[in-house]
Amino acid sequence: MPKTLIEPFRIKSVEPIRMTTRADRERLLEAAHLNVFLLRAEDVLIDWLTDSGTGAMSSRQWGAIMEGDESYAGARSFYRLEKVVQDLTGMPHFIPTHQGRAAEKVLFSTACQKGQVVPNNCHFDTTRANLEYLGVEALDLVIAEGLQPALIHPFKGNIDLVRAEGLLKERGDAIPFGMLTVTNNTGGGQPVSMANIRDYAALLKRYGKPLVMDICRFAENAMFIKLREPGYADTPVRAIAQEMLSYADGCTMSAKKDGMVNIGGFIALKDDRWLEGARNALILSEGFPTYGGLAGRDLEALAVGLEEGLQEDYLRYRLRTAEYLGERLEAAGIGFVKPTGGHAVYIDARTVLPDMPQAHYPAWALTNALYLEGGIRGVEIGSVMFGKRLADGTETYHGMELVRLAFPRRMYTQSHFDYAAEVIAEVKGRAAHIRGVRIVRQPPFLRHFTGEFAWVD
Ligand SMILES: *Cc1c(COP(=O)(O)O)cnc(C)c1O
């Protein structure tokens, strides 16, 4: 058997990417105030800012787009997607939304109230923001192993059941439901085991609480279960995904991830406890219940995408891609969050720039260096994103200084990954010349998006 795992697709339509010189990139990054979010995408060679909505659709999806029924109410496309979602989730009620955060907003507005608390392995930032906006506390209870980047564990996304039970005992009255995010994006795209999902659901049930799953990367999580959890090696990934979902009472989905589309999301519910409230909230902000902020053609593309995202050849290639880049980094002596997750590799910037003080934002500096060296765009997950400037002018710093490289689905080939591995190794070789940054201007919230920076001399 040949060992090379090939991309399980061939390319029918191509989108040129623009080569730039280092001198070009120096000028472009200066003009973007040393913030890669402020670059134009056409000035980026390999864009690994996010895997959200950035993937390539298949010829079958593009074909399905022509089948879109754009009727305002009761469109054929709605019923087609509804059936796909019902089969996958085992939940009868399907509510389309324009993306994941809209699903969260609509569901939470009816399912929880000020003063309550919602446990999760780790809340994604929009999930947290939507809960906090309602005055609900968003509590992260991932297992301790999930917080140690270099530690290898097969299911670093698992929720800590002891702490979850403690919370249920102490503050049970204030818990409207438990959540679980698969895979755990905030914790490095790490999977949750079937055993953990089952036990968490049973625990919640003992206390009379429903389980809501954030299923953005349910297919990647199911494939990790197949590859890593005893007893699942011969189970089809689709059946694993169905079992995962069988333990949930409801779910929210950003279809921009494992839905394999550029826009879309949904809520699915097992019973009608939140149905009427969610539909009313949907009509107010998203649209009529049979389109929920999407065009009929978007519903069609998603119906196909949800099936394609579960193909095992695709998932094997998908997970192997991240693992392969991890092996190349390991060989170059560069640290990263281990094991590699499904959708991204998180480089530990301190292993590249061990002498740079946190005050010079090493992960931001490394992000800039990757762009300057090879036109690669990643995203800093460190003290710019999570640190704060306090009223007295001092700064708080984040525990980890990571650079996330997130991979759009079906878009880049192995040679792009080989190129990136070389660029990262070259950056490490030039570490002594990499300059840190200071913040020149920052907005009060989410400063990484629009903040402006200057080199530290
Ligand atoms: C992307 C994401 C969301 C939010 O979805 P959007 O489509 O970006 O609004 C929620 N949860 C997780 C885990 C995500 O990765």
Tab-separated table of C-alpha atoms and ligand atoms in Angstrom:
chain	number	residue	atom	x	y	z
A	1	MET	CA	0.000	0.000	0.000
A	2	PRO	CA	1.426	3.427	-0.907
A	3	LYS	CA	1.842	5.545	2.218
A	4	THR	CA	1.110	8.944	0.655
A	5	LEU	CA	-2.331	10.156	1.611
A	6	ILE	CA	-3.551	12.189	-1.359
A	7	GLU	CA	-6.146	14.942	-1.416
A	8	PRO	CA	-9.338	12.962	-2.122
A	9	PHE	CA	-10.516	15.370	-4.838
A	10	ARG	CA	-9.318	16.863	-8.083
A	11	ILE	CA	-9.532	20.497	-8.982
A	12	LYS	CA	-12.184	21.738	-11.390
A	13	SER	CA	-11.984	25.469	-10.881
A	14	VAL	CA	-8.958	27.411	-9.687
A	15	GLU	CA	-8.469	30.748	-7.998
A	16	PRO	CA	-5.037	32.292	-8.603
A	17	ILE	CA	-3.114	33.537	-5.583
A	18	ARG	CA	-0.726	36.436	-5.922
A	19	MET	CA	2.977	36.117	-5.290
A	20	THR	CA	4.544	39.108	-3.556
A	21	THR	CA	8.158	39.952	-2.720
A	22	ARG	CA	9.446	40.500	0.781
A	23	ALA	CA	9.801	44.205	-0.035
A	24	ASP	CA	6.113	44.296	-1.089
A	25	ARG	CA	5.075	42.595	2.121
A	26	GLU	CA	7.111	44.943	4.294
A	27	ARG	CA	5.355	47.894	2.693
A	28	LEU	CA	1.919	46.245	2.898
A	29	LEU	CA	2.316	45.271	6.558
A	30	GLU	CA	3.477	48.783	7.480
A	31	ALA	CA	0.414	50.194	5.706
A	32	ALA	CA	-1.730	47.737	7.730
A	33	HIS	CA	-0.214	49.099	10.985
A	34	LEU	CA	1.523	45.733	11.595
A	35	ASN	CA	-1.874	44.044	11.972
A	36	VAL	CA	-2.565	41.197	9.514
A	37	PHE	CA	-6.333	41.621	10.028
A	38	LEU	CA	-5.963	44.964	8.227
A	39	LEU	CA	-4.301	43.464	5.120
A	40	ARG	CA	-6.263	42.987	1.940
A	41	ALA	CA	-6.819	39.269	1.344
A	42	GLU	CA	-5.375	39.549	-2.179
A	43	ASP	CA	-2.022	40.518	-0.641
A	44	VAL	CA	-1.907	37.214	1.275
A	45	LEU	CA	-0.413	34.113	-0.338
A	46	ILE	CA	-1.675	31.447	2.076
A	47	ASP	CA	-4.617	32.604	4.148
A	48	TRP	CA	-4.881	30.594	7.348
A	49	LEU	CA	-6.671	33.266	9.368
A	50	THR	CA	-9.721	31.034	9.849
A	51	ASP	CA	-11.447	27.869	8.639
A	52	SER	CA	-14.827	29.577	8.987
A	53	GLY	CA	-16.728	29.959	5.731
A	54	THR	CA	-13.490	29.956	3.745
A	55	GLY	CA	-13.529	26.446	2.246
A	56	ALA	CA	-14.085	25.265	-1.309
A	57	MET	CA	-17.517	23.962	-2.295
A	58	SER	CA	-17.789	20.883	-4.466
A	59	SER	CA	-19.183	20.656	-7.985
A	60	ARG	CA	-22.217	18.896	-6.465
A	61	GLN	CA	-22.785	21.851	-4.141
A	62	TRP	CA	-22.493	24.356	-6.975
A	63	GLY	CA	-24.929	22.214	-8.959
A	64	ALA	CA	-27.350	22.186	-6.015
A	65	ILE	CA	-27.224	25.978	-5.877
A	66	MET	CA	-29.128	26.106	-9.177
A	67	GLU	CA	-31.860	24.036	-7.527
A	68	GLY	CA	-32.469	26.690	-4.851
A	69	ASP	CA	-36.150	27.465	-4.322
A	70	GLU	CA	-36.330	31.135	-3.388
A	71	SER	CA	-39.963	31.094	-2.272
A	72	TYR	CA	-40.471	33.179	0.865
A	73	ALA	CA	-42.459	30.542	2.734
A	74	GLY	CA	-42.410	26.762	2.509
A	75	ALA	CA	-39.601	26.509	-0.046
A	76	ARG	CA	-38.635	23.053	-1.328
A	77	SER	CA	-35.022	23.782	-0.318
A	78	PHE	CA	-36.070	24.114	3.325
A	79	TYR	CA	-37.724	20.689	3.355
A	80	ARG	CA	-34.740	19.116	1.642
A	81	LEU	CA	-32.303	20.458	4.263
A	82	GLU	CA	-34.726	19.765	7.105
A	83	LYS	CA	-34.699	16.078	6.208
A	84	VAL	CA	-30.878	15.968	6.126
A	85	VAL	CA	-30.653	17.663	9.541
A	86	GLN	CA	-33.361	15.420	11.040
A	87	ASP	CA	-31.588	12.280	9.823
A	88	LEU	CA	-28.253	13.461	11.164
A	89	THR	CA	-29.361	14.831	14.534
A	90	GLY	CA	-32.353	12.604	15.238
A	91	MET	CA	-34.100	15.834	16.266
A	92	PRO	CA	-37.430	16.703	14.664
A	93	HIS	CA	-37.263	20.499	14.901
A	94	PHE	CA	-34.949	22.391	12.538
A	95	ILE	CA	-34.518	26.173	12.513
A	96	PRO	CA	-32.149	27.674	9.897
A	97	THR	CA	-30.098	30.790	10.767
A	98	HIS	CA	-27.577	32.861	8.820
A	99	GLN	CA	-24.628	31.617	10.914
A	100	GLY	CA	-23.680	30.064	14.241
A	101	ARG	CA	-23.845	33.143	16.435
A	102	ALA	CA	-27.393	33.846	15.214
A	103	ALA	CA	-28.389	30.322	16.261
A	104	GLU	CA	-26.891	31.041	19.698
A	105	LYS	CA	-28.607	34.403	20.047
A	106	VAL	CA	-32.006	33.029	19.022
A	107	LEU	CA	-31.818	29.962	21.273
A	108	PHE	CA	-30.317	31.670	24.320
A	109	SER	CA	-32.827	34.523	24.201
A	110	THR	CA	-35.557	31.990	24.958
A	111	ALA	CA	-33.658	29.303	26.914
A	112	CYS	CA	-31.876	31.305	29.617
A	113	GLN	CA	-32.168	34.310	31.861
A	114	LYS	CA	-30.080	36.866	33.698
A	115	GLY	CA	-28.274	35.490	36.747
A	116	GLN	CA	-28.014	31.929	35.415
A	117	VAL	CA	-24.842	29.958	34.671
A	118	VAL	CA	-24.057	27.650	31.722
A	119	PRO	CA	-21.215	25.100	31.951
A	120	ASN	CA	-19.326	24.007	28.808
A	121	ASN	CA	-15.944	22.424	28.063
A	122	CYS	CA	-14.942	25.806	26.590
A	123	HIS	CA	-17.333	28.417	25.301
A	124	PHE	CA	-16.404	29.772	21.904
A	125	ASP	CA	-16.082	33.572	22.013
A	126	THR	CA	-19.449	34.293	20.312
A	127	THR	CA	-21.173	31.751	22.577
A	128	ARG	CA	-19.692	33.414	25.642
A	129	ALA	CA	-20.573	36.879	24.335
A	130	ASN	CA	-24.179	35.903	23.596
A	131	LEU	CA	-24.612	34.444	27.091
A	132	GLU	CA	-22.888	37.329	28.860
A	133	TYR	CA	-24.987	39.799	26.890
A	134	LEU	CA	-28.033	38.235	28.567
A	135	GLY	CA	-26.370	38.430	31.995
A	136	VAL	CA	-25.633	34.685	32.044
A	137	GLU	CA	-22.290	33.392	33.328
A	138	ALA	CA	-20.370	31.247	30.790
A	139	LEU	CA	-18.255	28.742	32.725
A	140	ASP	CA	-15.412	26.712	31.136
A	141	LEU	CA	-14.877	23.286	32.729
A	142	VAL	CA	-12.510	21.526	30.324
A	143	ILE	CA	-10.307	18.820	31.901
A	144	ALA	CA	-6.958	20.018	33.275
A	145	GLU	CA	-5.077	18.171	30.508
A	146	GLY	CA	-6.868	20.401	27.994
A	147	LEU	CA	-4.979	23.426	29.278
A	148	GLN	CA	-1.445	22.047	28.878
A	149	PRO	CA	-0.208	22.621	25.304
A	150	ALA	CA	2.624	20.070	25.249
A	151	LEU	CA	0.708	17.266	26.938
A	152	ILE	CA	-0.564	14.468	24.701
A	153	HIS	CA	-4.040	13.119	25.496
A	154	PRO	CA	-6.523	11.673	22.968
A	155	PHE	CA	-9.508	13.744	24.096
A	156	LYS	CA	-8.305	17.070	25.431
A	157	GLY	CA	-11.736	18.563	24.746
A	158	ASN	CA	-13.449	16.482	27.462
A	159	ILE	CA	-15.410	18.286	30.138
A	160	ASP	CA	-14.405	17.732	33.787
A	161	LEU	CA	-17.336	15.702	35.137
A	162	VAL	CA	-16.347	16.165	38.767
A	163	ARG	CA	-16.391	19.934	38.482
A	164	ALA	CA	-19.594	19.761	36.427
A	165	GLU	CA	-21.271	17.729	39.174
A	166	GLY	CA	-19.972	20.139	41.797
A	167	LEU	CA	-21.587	22.989	39.925
A	168	LEU	CA	-24.872	21.084	39.544
A	169	LYS	CA	-24.917	20.435	43.293
A	170	GLU	CA	-24.043	23.967	44.321
A	171	ARG	CA	-25.890	26.040	41.770
A	172	GLY	CA	-28.282	23.581	40.141
A	173	ASP	CA	-31.219	25.954	40.334
A	174	ALA	CA	-29.328	28.505	38.263
A	175	ILE	CA	-28.386	26.144	35.422
A	176	PRO	CA	-30.818	26.238	32.475
A	177	PHE	CA	-28.863	23.620	30.451
A	178	GLY	CA	-25.350	22.238	30.012
A	179	MET	CA	-23.335	22.834	26.853
A	180	LEU	CA	-20.575	20.912	25.124
A	181	THR	CA	-18.521	22.152	22.162
A	182	VAL	CA	-17.336	19.568	19.618
A	183	THR	CA	-14.545	19.854	18.774
A	184	ASN	CA	-13.309	22.245	21.446
A	185	ASN	CA	-12.268	25.160	19.229
A	186	THR	CA	-11.024	27.481	21.977
A	187	GLY	CA	-8.959	24.656	23.459
A	188	GLY	CA	-7.085	23.908	20.213
A	189	GLY	CA	-9.685	22.044	18.123
A	190	GLN	CA	-9.453	19.084	20.498
A	191	PRO	CA	-12.088	16.324	20.411
A	192	VAL	CA	-14.516	15.119	23.084
A	193	SER	CA	-14.825	11.351	23.560
A	194	MET	CA	-18.111	9.484	23.203
A	195	ALA	CA	-17.743	8.256	26.775
A	196	ASN	CA	-17.464	11.831	28.007
A	197	ILE	CA	-20.486	12.971	25.983
A	198	ARG	CA	-22.524	10.028	27.293
A	199	ASP	CA	-21.504	10.532	30.920
A	200	TYR	CA	-22.031	14.286	30.823
A	201	ALA	CA	-25.499	13.855	29.297
A	202	ALA	CA	-26.391	11.263	31.956
A	203	LEU	CA	-25.096	13.550	34.722
A	204	LEU	CA	-27.160	16.469	33.445
A	205	LYS	CA	-30.197	14.218	33.174
A	206	ARG	CA	-29.865	13.142	36.813
A	207	TYR	CA	-30.212	16.804	37.721
A	208	GLY	CA	-33.051	17.342	35.228
A	209	LYS	CA	-30.979	19.508	32.865
A	210	PRO	CA	-30.952	19.297	29.063
A	211	LEU	CA	-27.751	19.158	26.990
A	212	VAL	CA	-27.192	21.642	24.167
A	213	MET	CA	-24.280	20.807	21.901
A	214	ASP	CA	-22.313	23.333	19.837
A	215	ILE	CA	-21.707	21.064	16.847
A	216	CYS	CA	-19.677	23.301	14.482
A	217	ARG	CA	-17.055	20.556	14.010
A	218	PHE	CA	-19.145	17.465	14.746
A	219	ALA	CA	-17.731	15.538	11.756
A	220	GLU	CA	-14.092	16.119	12.737
A	221	ASN	CA	-14.972	15.108	16.303
A	222	ALA	CA	-16.677	11.920	15.056
A	223	MET	CA	-13.608	11.009	12.990
A	224	PHE	CA	-11.334	11.496	16.021
A	225	ILE	CA	-13.601	9.099	17.947
A	226	LYS	CA	-13.294	6.557	15.151
A	227	LEU	CA	-9.502	6.856	15.135
A	228	ARG	CA	-8.904	7.056	18.880
A	229	GLU	CA	-11.713	5.644	21.004
A	230	PRO	CA	-11.792	1.894	21.643
A	231	GLY	CA	-14.787	0.197	20.052
A	232	TYR	CA	-15.388	2.671	17.217
A	233	ALA	CA	-12.762	1.716	14.620
A	234	ASP	CA	-15.302	-0.140	12.489
A	235	THR	CA	-18.283	2.158	13.032
A	236	PRO	CA	-19.144	4.460	10.112
A	237	VAL	CA	-18.399	8.109	10.979
A	238	ARG	CA	-21.975	9.034	10.186
A	239	ALA	CA	-23.243	6.554	12.789
A	240	ILE	CA	-20.736	7.962	15.311
A	241	ALA	CA	-22.016	11.482	14.643
A	242	GLN	CA	-25.590	10.253	15.071
A	243	GLU	CA	-24.715	8.604	18.367
A	244	MET	CA	-22.994	11.795	19.617
A	245	LEU	CA	-26.109	13.771	18.782
A	246	SER	CA	-28.455	11.191	20.294
A	247	TYR	CA	-27.305	12.318	23.763
A	248	ALA	CA	-28.201	15.965	23.109
A	249	ASP	CA	-31.543	17.712	23.559
A	250	GLY	CA	-30.656	20.515	21.193
A	251	CYS	CA	-27.755	21.889	19.170
A	252	THR	CA	-26.431	25.030	17.541
A	253	MET	CA	-24.367	24.868	14.385
A	254	SER	CA	-22.205	27.178	12.333
A	255	ALA	CA	-22.434	25.569	8.904
A	256	LYS	CA	-19.353	27.591	7.917
A	257	LYS	CA	-17.292	24.829	9.539
A	258	ASP	CA	-18.274	21.179	8.996
A	259	GLY	CA	-21.311	22.227	6.944
A	260	MET	CA	-18.806	22.864	4.135
A	261	VAL	CA	-20.473	26.094	3.041
A	262	ASN	CA	-19.492	29.762	2.997
A	263	ILE	CA	-22.479	30.933	5.048
A	264	GLY	CA	-25.209	29.306	7.135
A	265	GLY	CA	-26.156	27.841	10.484
A	266	PHE	CA	-29.031	26.237	12.339
A	267	ILE	CA	-30.647	25.129	15.583
A	268	ALA	CA	-32.087	21.625	16.002
A	269	LEU	CA	-34.271	20.625	18.959
A	270	LYS	CA	-35.459	17.280	20.254
A	271	ASP	CA	-38.669	18.513	21.869
A	272	ASP	CA	-40.751	21.671	21.816
A	273	ARG	CA	-39.759	23.282	25.134
A	274	TRP	CA	-37.856	26.140	23.404
A	275	LEU	CA	-39.432	25.853	19.972
A	276	GLU	CA	-42.019	28.595	20.044
A	277	GLY	CA	-39.729	31.124	21.729
A	278	ALA	CA	-36.923	30.378	19.291
A	279	ARG	CA	-39.199	30.690	16.255
A	280	ASN	CA	-40.512	34.028	17.510
A	281	ALA	CA	-36.994	35.342	18.109
A	282	LEU	CA	-35.992	34.063	14.669
A	283	ILE	CA	-38.766	35.969	12.905
A	284	LEU	CA	-37.711	39.141	14.694
A	285	SER	CA	-34.040	39.026	13.687
A	286	GLU	CA	-33.368	36.394	11.011
A	287	GLY	CA	-36.484	35.847	8.935
A	288	PHE	CA	-39.382	33.490	8.321
A	289	PRO	CA	-38.837	29.997	9.820
A	290	THR	CA	-38.362	28.278	6.450
A	291	TYR	CA	-35.392	30.411	5.387
A	292	GLY	CA	-33.949	31.967	8.597
A	293	GLY	CA	-31.664	34.558	7.020
A	294	LEU	CA	-30.476	32.356	4.163
A	295	ALA	CA	-31.304	32.147	0.472
A	296	GLY	CA	-32.885	28.936	-0.831
A	297	ARG	CA	-29.644	28.214	-2.694
A	298	ASP	CA	-27.689	28.380	0.593
A	299	LEU	CA	-30.013	25.758	2.086
A	300	GLU	CA	-29.361	23.500	-0.922
A	301	ALA	CA	-25.567	23.865	-0.700
A	302	LEU	CA	-25.722	23.022	3.010
A	303	ALA	CA	-27.887	19.933	2.437
A	304	VAL	CA	-25.105	18.564	0.210
A	305	GLY	CA	-22.287	19.897	2.421
A	306	LEU	CA	-23.531	18.137	5.565
A	307	GLU	CA	-23.267	14.821	3.720
A	308	GLU	CA	-19.885	15.568	2.132
A	309	GLY	CA	-18.394	16.703	5.422
A	310	LEU	CA	-18.937	13.180	6.783
A	311	GLN	CA	-17.089	11.342	4.004
A	312	GLU	CA	-14.359	9.314	5.645
A	313	ASP	CA	-11.725	9.764	2.931
A	314	TYR	CA	-12.175	13.485	3.230
A	315	LEU	CA	-12.002	13.437	7.055
A	316	ARG	CA	-8.945	11.189	7.087
A	317	TYR	CA	-7.156	13.611	4.748
A	318	ARG	CA	-8.431	16.574	6.749
A	319	LEU	CA	-7.100	15.394	10.129
A	320	ARG	CA	-3.904	14.059	8.574
A	321	THR	CA	-3.162	17.472	7.066
A	322	ALA	CA	-2.896	19.135	10.468
A	323	GLU	CA	-0.962	16.184	11.855
A	324	TYR	CA	1.488	16.361	8.939
A	325	LEU	CA	2.243	20.026	9.535
A	326	GLY	CA	2.724	19.154	13.216
A	327	GLU	CA	5.321	16.514	12.277
A	328	ARG	CA	7.182	19.032	10.138
A	329	LEU	CA	7.189	21.543	13.011
A	330	GLU	CA	8.352	18.898	15.469
A	331	ALA	CA	11.274	18.073	13.161
A	332	ALA	CA	12.194	21.761	13.098
A	333	GLY	CA	12.131	21.983	16.901
A	334	ILE	CA	9.065	24.222	17.025
A	335	GLY	CA	6.517	23.739	19.806
A	336	PHE	CA	2.769	23.553	19.191
A	337	VAL	CA	-0.411	22.416	20.931
A	338	LYS	CA	-0.344	18.616	20.959
A	339	PRO	CA	-1.779	16.537	19.528
A	340	THR	CA	-2.811	18.651	16.534
A	341	GLY	CA	-6.551	19.341	16.410
A	342	GLY	CA	-8.914	18.947	13.497
A	343	HIS	CA	-8.978	22.341	11.862
A	344	ALA	CA	-5.807	24.123	12.918
A	345	VAL	CA	-2.279	24.003	14.272
A	346	TYR	CA	-1.422	26.284	17.193
A	347	ILE	CA	2.267	27.235	17.299
A	348	ASP	CA	3.746	28.030	20.707
A	349	ALA	CA	5.497	31.323	19.918
A	350	ARG	CA	7.686	31.072	22.996
A	351	THR	CA	9.516	28.108	21.456
A	352	VAL	CA	10.463	30.301	18.486
A	353	LEU	CA	11.109	33.533	20.398
A	354	PRO	CA	12.147	32.362	23.879
A	355	ASP	CA	13.923	35.613	24.749
A	356	MET	CA	11.241	38.072	23.704
A	357	PRO	CA	9.446	39.610	26.710
A	358	GLN	CA	5.661	39.298	26.801
A	359	ALA	CA	5.467	43.079	26.749
A	360	HIS	CA	6.653	42.872	23.115
A	361	TYR	CA	3.864	40.400	22.219
A	362	PRO	CA	5.840	37.422	20.892
A	363	ALA	CA	2.856	35.677	19.265
A	364	TRP	CA	1.928	38.875	17.448
A	365	ALA	CA	5.566	39.275	16.410
A	366	LEU	CA	5.633	35.719	15.060
A	367	THR	CA	2.379	36.268	13.150
A	368	ASN	CA	3.960	39.290	11.467
A	369	ALA	CA	7.163	37.353	10.751
A	370	LEU	CA	5.223	34.561	8.996
A	371	TYR	CA	3.628	37.114	6.725
A	372	LEU	CA	6.886	38.913	5.989
A	373	GLU	CA	8.820	35.710	5.387
A	374	GLY	CA	6.295	33.843	3.248
A	375	GLY	CA	2.990	35.692	2.833
A	376	ILE	CA	1.250	33.388	5.339
A	377	ARG	CA	-1.554	34.842	7.444
A	378	GLY	CA	-2.307	33.275	10.826
A	379	VAL	CA	-3.897	34.745	13.914
A	380	GLU	CA	-2.384	35.630	17.266
A	381	ILE	CA	-3.996	33.932	20.254
A	382	GLY	CA	-2.010	35.536	23.008
A	383	SER	CA	-1.703	38.725	24.965
A	384	VAL	CA	-3.013	41.030	22.264
A	385	MET	CA	-6.207	38.979	21.978
A	386	PHE	CA	-6.676	38.167	25.662
A	387	GLY	CA	-4.573	40.738	27.533
A	388	LYS	CA	-5.945	44.088	28.672
A	389	ARG	CA	-4.665	47.575	29.255
A	390	LEU	CA	-5.799	48.648	32.702
A	391	ALA	CA	-6.855	52.128	33.724
A	392	ASP	CA	-3.421	52.822	35.253
A	393	GLY	CA	-1.733	52.083	31.893
A	394	THR	CA	-0.319	48.693	32.883
A	395	GLU	CA	-1.052	45.531	30.912
A	396	THR	CA	-2.297	42.085	31.830
A	397	TYR	CA	-0.907	39.159	29.816
A	398	HIS	CA	-2.320	35.841	28.640
A	399	GLY	CA	-0.971	32.508	29.899
A	400	MET	CA	-0.094	31.263	26.417
A	401	GLU	CA	1.402	32.966	23.373
A	402	LEU	CA	0.016	31.003	20.408
A	403	VAL	CA	-0.233	31.576	16.671
A	404	ARG	CA	-3.149	29.676	15.133
A	405	LEU	CA	-2.940	28.482	11.558
A	406	ALA	CA	-6.512	27.423	10.639
A	407	PHE	CA	-7.107	25.483	7.461
A	408	PRO	CA	-9.966	26.208	5.064
A	409	ARG	CA	-11.585	22.963	3.898
A	410	ARG	CA	-10.500	21.382	0.591
A	411	MET	CA	-8.538	24.447	-0.408
A	412	TYR	CA	-4.797	23.983	0.036
A	413	THR	CA	-2.715	21.031	-1.185
A	414	GLN	CA	0.273	19.312	0.348
A	415	SER	CA	2.737	21.587	-1.441
A	416	HIS	CA	1.161	24.576	0.297
A	417	PHE	CA	1.749	22.817	3.621
A	418	ASP	CA	5.336	21.926	2.678
A	419	TYR	CA	5.936	25.543	1.741
A	420	ALA	CA	4.476	26.728	5.054
A	421	ALA	CA	6.631	24.291	7.030
A	422	GLU	CA	9.720	25.682	5.305
A	423	VAL	CA	8.686	29.274	5.959
A	424	ILE	CA	8.100	28.588	9.661
A	425	ALA	CA	11.472	26.835	10.008
A	426	GLU	CA	13.201	29.755	8.263
A	427	VAL	CA	11.516	32.204	10.611
A	428	LYS	CA	12.862	30.199	13.543
A	429	GLY	CA	16.356	30.398	12.039
A	430	ARG	CA	16.058	34.194	11.896
A	431	ALA	CA	14.534	34.521	15.370
A	432	ALA	CA	17.285	36.841	16.591
A	433	HIS	CA	16.187	39.416	13.997
A	434	ILE	CA	12.458	39.267	14.667
A	435	ARG	CA	11.161	42.416	16.231
A	436	GLY	CA	8.480	42.737	18.861
A	437	VAL	CA	5.685	45.292	18.702
A	438	ARG	CA	3.995	47.839	20.891
A	439	ILE	CA	0.376	48.963	20.702
A	440	VAL	CA	-0.108	52.435	19.278
A	441	ARG	CA	-3.917	52.552	19.176
A	442	GLN	CA	-6.488	50.177	20.559
A	443	PRO	CA	-10.286	50.040	20.702
A	444	PRO	CA	-11.948	49.240	24.055
A	445	PHE	CA	-12.980	45.673	22.994
A	446	LEU	CA	-11.500	42.987	20.717
A	447	ARG	CA	-8.349	45.009	20.133
A	448	HIS	CA	-6.731	42.417	17.884
A	449	PHE	CA	-9.175	43.133	15.043
A	450	THR	CA	-8.496	46.813	14.561
A	451	GLY	CA	-5.581	47.744	16.843
A	452	GLU	CA	-2.560	49.548	15.390
A	453	PHE	CA	1.029	48.608	16.199
A	454	ALA	CA	4.624	49.822	15.790
A	455	TRP	CA	7.947	47.985	15.984
A	456	VAL	CA	9.799	47.984	19.280
A	457	ASP	CA	13.289	49.405	18.626
B	1	LIG	C1	-17.471	29.596	14.527
B	1	LIG	C2	-18.020	29.100	15.790
B	1	LIG	C3	-19.202	29.621	16.331
B	1	LIG	C4	-19.913	30.820	15.736
B	1	LIG	O1	-20.303	30.631	14.409
B	1	LIG	P1	-20.357	31.829	13.337
B	1	LIG	O2	-20.894	31.147	12.113
B	1	LIG	O3	-18.976	32.363	13.165
B	1	LIG	O4	-21.286	32.859	13.847
B	1	LIG	C5	-19.690	29.063	17.493
B	1	LIG	N1	-19.044	28.045	18.111
B	1	LIG	C6	-17.908	27.522	17.623
B	1	LIG	C7	-17.235	26.394	18.337
B	1	LIG	C8	-17.344	28.032	16.455
B	1	LIG	O5	-16.205	27.513	15.989
